[in-house]
Coordinates of C-alpha atoms in Angstrom, one line a residue:
M1 CA 83.9 259.7 117.8
N2 CA 81.9 257.9 120.5
G3 CA 79.0 257.6 118.0
E4 CA 81.2 255.9 115.4
I5 CA 82.6 253.5 118.0
N6 CA 79.2 252.6 119.1
L7 CA 78.0 252.0 115.6
L8 CA 81.0 249.8 114.7
T9 CA 80.5 247.9 118.0
L10 CA 76.9 247.4 117.1
L11 CA 77.6 246.2 113.6
S12 CA 80.3 243.8 115.0
L13 CA 77.8 242.4 117.5
I14 CA 75.2 241.9 114.7
V15 CA 77.7 240.0 112.5
A16 CA 78.8 237.8 115.5
I17 CA 75.2 237.0 116.4
V18 CA 74.3 236.1 112.8
A19 CA 77.4 233.9 112.5
I20 CA 76.6 232.1 115.8
V21 CA 73.0 231.5 114.8
K22 CA 74.1 230.0 111.4
L23 CA 76.7 227.9 113.1
R24 CA 74.3 226.5 115.6
S25 CA 71.8 225.8 112.9
V26 CA 74.4 223.7 111.1
L27 CA 75.8 222.0 114.2
G28 CA 72.5 221.4 115.8
R29 CA 70.8 219.8 112.8
R30 CA 70.7 216.0 112.9
S31 CA 70.5 214.1 109.6
S32 CA 68.6 210.9 109.3
D33 CA 71.8 208.9 109.5
D34 CA 72.7 210.7 112.8
E35 CA 69.2 209.8 114.2
A36 CA 69.7 206.1 113.2
R37 CA 73.1 205.9 114.8
I38 CA 71.8 207.4 118.0
E39 CA 68.9 205.1 118.1
Q40 CA 71.2 202.1 117.4
R41 CA 73.4 203.1 120.4
R42 CA 70.4 203.4 122.6
R43 CA 69.2 199.9 121.6
E44 CA 72.6 198.4 122.2
A45 CA 72.9 200.0 125.6
Q46 CA 69.4 198.6 126.5
M47 CA 70.3 195.2 125.2
Q48 CA 73.5 195.1 127.3
K49 CA 71.6 196.2 130.4
T50 CA 69.0 193.4 129.8
A51 CA 71.7 190.8 129.1
Q52 CA 73.4 191.7 132.4
A53 CA 70.2 191.5 134.3
Q54 CA 69.6 188.0 132.8
A55 CA 73.1 186.9 133.5
D56 CA 72.6 187.8 137.2
K57 CA 69.8 185.3 137.4
V58 CA 71.7 182.4 135.8
V59 CA 72.2 179.4 138.1
A60 CA 75.1 177.1 137.4
L61 CA 74.0 173.5 136.8
P62 CA 75.8 170.5 138.2
R63 CA 78.5 169.1 135.9
R64 CA 77.2 166.2 133.8
E65 CA 78.1 163.7 131.2
R66 CA 81.8 163.8 130.5
E67 CA 82.7 165.8 133.6
A68 CA 80.6 163.5 135.7
E69 CA 82.4 160.5 134.2
V70 CA 85.8 161.9 135.1
A71 CA 84.5 162.6 138.6
D72 CA 83.2 159.0 139.0
T73 CA 86.6 157.5 138.2
S74 CA 88.1 159.3 141.2
V75 CA 87.0 156.4 143.4
S76 CA 88.9 153.2 142.6
V77 CA 87.4 149.7 142.5
A78 CA 89.6 148.8 145.5
E79 CA 88.1 151.6 147.5
V80 CA 84.6 150.4 146.7
E81 CA 85.5 146.8 147.6
A82 CA 86.7 148.0 151.0
R83 CA 83.4 150.0 151.4
I84 CA 81.4 146.9 150.5
K85 CA 83.2 144.7 153.1
S86 CA 82.7 147.4 155.7
F87 CA 79.1 148.0 154.6
A88 CA 78.2 144.3 154.9
G89 CA 79.9 143.8 158.2
E90 CA 79.8 140.1 159.3
D91 CA 77.4 139.2 156.5
S92 CA 80.0 137.6 154.2
A93 CA 77.3 136.3 151.9
L94 CA 75.9 139.8 151.3
A95 CA 79.4 141.1 150.7
A96 CA 80.1 138.5 148.1
R97 CA 76.9 139.2 146.2
L98 CA 77.5 142.9 146.3
M99 CA 81.0 142.2 144.9
D100 CA 79.3 140.2 142.1
I101 CA 77.5 143.4 141.1
L102 CA 80.7 145.5 141.3
R103 CA 82.6 143.1 139.0
L104 CA 80.1 143.8 136.2
D105 CA 79.4 147.4 137.1
T106 CA 82.6 149.0 138.4
K107 CA 80.7 152.2 139.3
F108 CA 78.4 150.5 141.7
D109 CA 78.6 151.7 145.3
P110 CA 76.2 150.4 147.9
E111 CA 76.1 153.7 149.8
Q112 CA 75.3 155.7 146.7
F113 CA 72.7 153.1 145.8
L114 CA 71.0 153.4 149.1
R115 CA 70.8 157.2 148.8
G116 CA 69.1 156.8 145.4
A117 CA 66.8 154.1 146.8
R118 CA 65.7 156.3 149.7
Q119 CA 64.8 159.1 147.2
A120 CA 63.0 156.6 145.0
Y121 CA 61.0 155.2 147.9
E122 CA 59.7 158.6 148.9
M123 CA 58.8 159.5 145.3
I124 CA 57.0 156.2 144.8
V125 CA 55.0 156.3 148.1
T126 CA 54.0 159.9 147.4
A127 CA 53.1 159.2 143.7
F128 CA 50.9 156.2 144.7
A129 CA 49.0 158.3 147.3
E130 CA 48.5 161.0 144.7
G131 CA 47.6 158.6 141.9
N132 CA 50.4 160.0 139.8
R133 CA 50.8 157.2 137.2
R134 CA 53.1 159.2 135.1
M135 CA 55.8 159.4 137.8
L136 CA 55.3 155.7 138.7
R137 CA 55.9 154.7 135.1
D138 CA 59.5 155.9 135.3
L139 CA 60.2 154.1 138.6
L140 CA 58.4 150.8 138.5
S141 CA 58.8 147.7 136.4
A142 CA 55.8 146.8 134.1
D143 CA 54.4 144.2 136.5
V144 CA 54.6 146.4 139.6
L145 CA 53.2 149.4 137.7
D146 CA 50.2 147.2 136.6
S147 CA 49.6 146.3 140.2
F148 CA 49.9 149.8 141.5
S149 CA 47.7 151.2 138.7
R150 CA 44.9 148.7 139.5
A151 CA 44.9 149.7 143.1
I152 CA 44.8 153.4 142.1
A153 CA 41.9 152.7 139.7
E154 CA 39.9 150.8 142.3
R155 CA 40.4 153.7 144.8
E156 CA 39.3 156.2 142.2
Q157 CA 36.2 154.2 141.3
R158 CA 35.2 154.2 145.0
G159 CA 35.7 158.0 145.1
Q160 CA 38.3 157.7 147.7
V161 CA 41.4 159.9 148.1
I162 CA 44.5 159.6 150.3
D163 CA 45.7 162.6 152.3
Q164 CA 49.4 161.8 153.0
S165 CA 52.4 163.6 154.4
F166 CA 55.8 161.9 154.1
V167 CA 57.6 162.5 157.4
G168 CA 60.9 160.7 156.6
I169 CA 62.9 157.5 156.5
N170 CA 64.3 156.4 159.8
K171 CA 66.4 153.5 158.3
A172 CA 67.2 151.8 155.1
D173 CA 69.2 148.5 155.0
I174 CA 70.3 146.3 152.2
L175 CA 69.1 142.8 153.0
E176 CA 69.9 140.8 149.8
A177 CA 71.7 141.3 146.5
E178 CA 72.3 139.1 143.5
V179 CA 73.2 139.0 139.8
S180 CA 71.2 136.7 137.5
P181 CA 72.9 134.6 134.8
K182 CA 71.5 137.1 132.3
G183 CA 73.3 140.0 134.1
I184 CA 70.3 141.5 135.9
A185 CA 71.3 143.0 139.2
S186 CA 68.8 142.9 142.1
V187 CA 69.1 144.6 145.5
T188 CA 66.5 144.2 148.3
V189 CA 66.1 147.0 150.8
R190 CA 64.2 147.3 154.0
F191 CA 62.8 150.7 154.6
V192 CA 61.5 151.9 158.0
S193 CA 59.7 155.2 157.5
Q194 CA 57.1 157.5 159.1
L195 CA 53.9 158.7 157.4
I196 CA 50.8 160.6 158.2
S197 CA 48.1 159.1 156.1
A198 CA 44.3 159.1 156.0
T199 CA 41.9 157.7 153.4
R200 CA 38.7 159.7 152.8
D201 CA 35.5 158.6 151.1
K202 CA 33.4 160.7 148.7
A203 CA 32.0 162.7 151.5
G204 CA 35.4 163.6 152.9
N205 CA 35.1 161.3 155.9
V206 CA 38.2 159.5 157.1
I207 CA 37.6 155.8 156.7
D208 CA 41.2 154.5 157.2
G209 CA 44.3 155.9 158.9
D210 CA 44.6 159.0 161.0
E211 CA 45.3 162.5 159.7
H212 CA 46.8 163.5 163.1
R213 CA 49.0 160.5 163.9
I214 CA 52.4 159.6 162.6
K215 CA 52.5 156.0 161.6
D216 CA 55.6 153.8 161.5
V217 CA 55.8 151.8 158.2
T218 CA 58.2 149.0 157.2
D219 CA 58.5 148.0 153.6
I220 CA 60.8 145.5 151.9
W221 CA 61.4 146.4 148.2
T222 CA 63.5 144.9 145.5
F223 CA 65.1 147.1 142.9
S224 CA 66.6 145.8 139.6
R225 CA 68.8 146.9 136.8
D226 CA 70.4 145.4 133.7
I227 CA 74.2 145.5 133.9
S228 CA 74.9 142.7 131.5
T229 CA 76.6 144.9 128.8
K230 CA 78.3 148.2 128.4
D231 CA 75.3 149.6 126.6
A232 CA 72.9 148.3 129.3
R233 CA 75.0 149.9 132.0
R234 CA 74.6 153.4 130.4
N235 CA 71.1 153.3 131.9
V236 CA 71.9 153.9 135.6
N237 CA 68.2 153.8 136.7
W238 CA 67.1 151.1 139.1
K239 CA 63.4 150.1 139.0
L240 CA 61.2 148.7 141.7
V241 CA 60.4 145.1 140.6
G242 CA 58.9 143.6 143.8
T243 CA 57.4 144.4 147.2
Q244 CA 56.8 142.2 150.2
A245 CA 55.5 142.6 153.7
P246 CA 58.0 142.2 156.6
N247 CA 57.9 138.9 158.5

């Protein structure tokens, strides 16, 4: 009796094992379609991970074009007129000429202009010292660019270089403003800045300036821009059209 039970139990176990092995062989086998789907899911997961990593590095840019135009209209002409009168102080002639610019260009603001002029001044002074004609081309009128380029070429022919550090602008004031009959706006600014500047010869010896001393510099520059028509006013860039030494 015990022998029969043992034999039956053994046979049952054998049958169960065979069934399990066959079932595993069927369930465990991957077709080529299965492999393709798995690989596709793996690629998609990797792409999502990469996209997320890139998204984390994205830096939002300032609003431009249409959004900027809407933002610009938030300041009314009346507010700018009040700013101009306050800006000019007792100089009624300067206030009147700045108002002439505002009448043609309703987005003109003397304070914003001065901020841009300060940036342009530093860029131009630095570009001239470095001999960067490409940058100067975007900031100077044709006549001034020609004058600056000749000075750079003469310096290069002599084998001289300028070592310069721009310390900062202490003060920037609007001295004059006008609009020509052709609608060309011009604004003259006096800059008081500080530089560390030294000119070296071919051998590297300092022949002008002082590489260890901060020098106070005063420049009077005139910037110009065409505001005669709506199309002209689309170009908001002012260019340096003249320089003069202080009295």
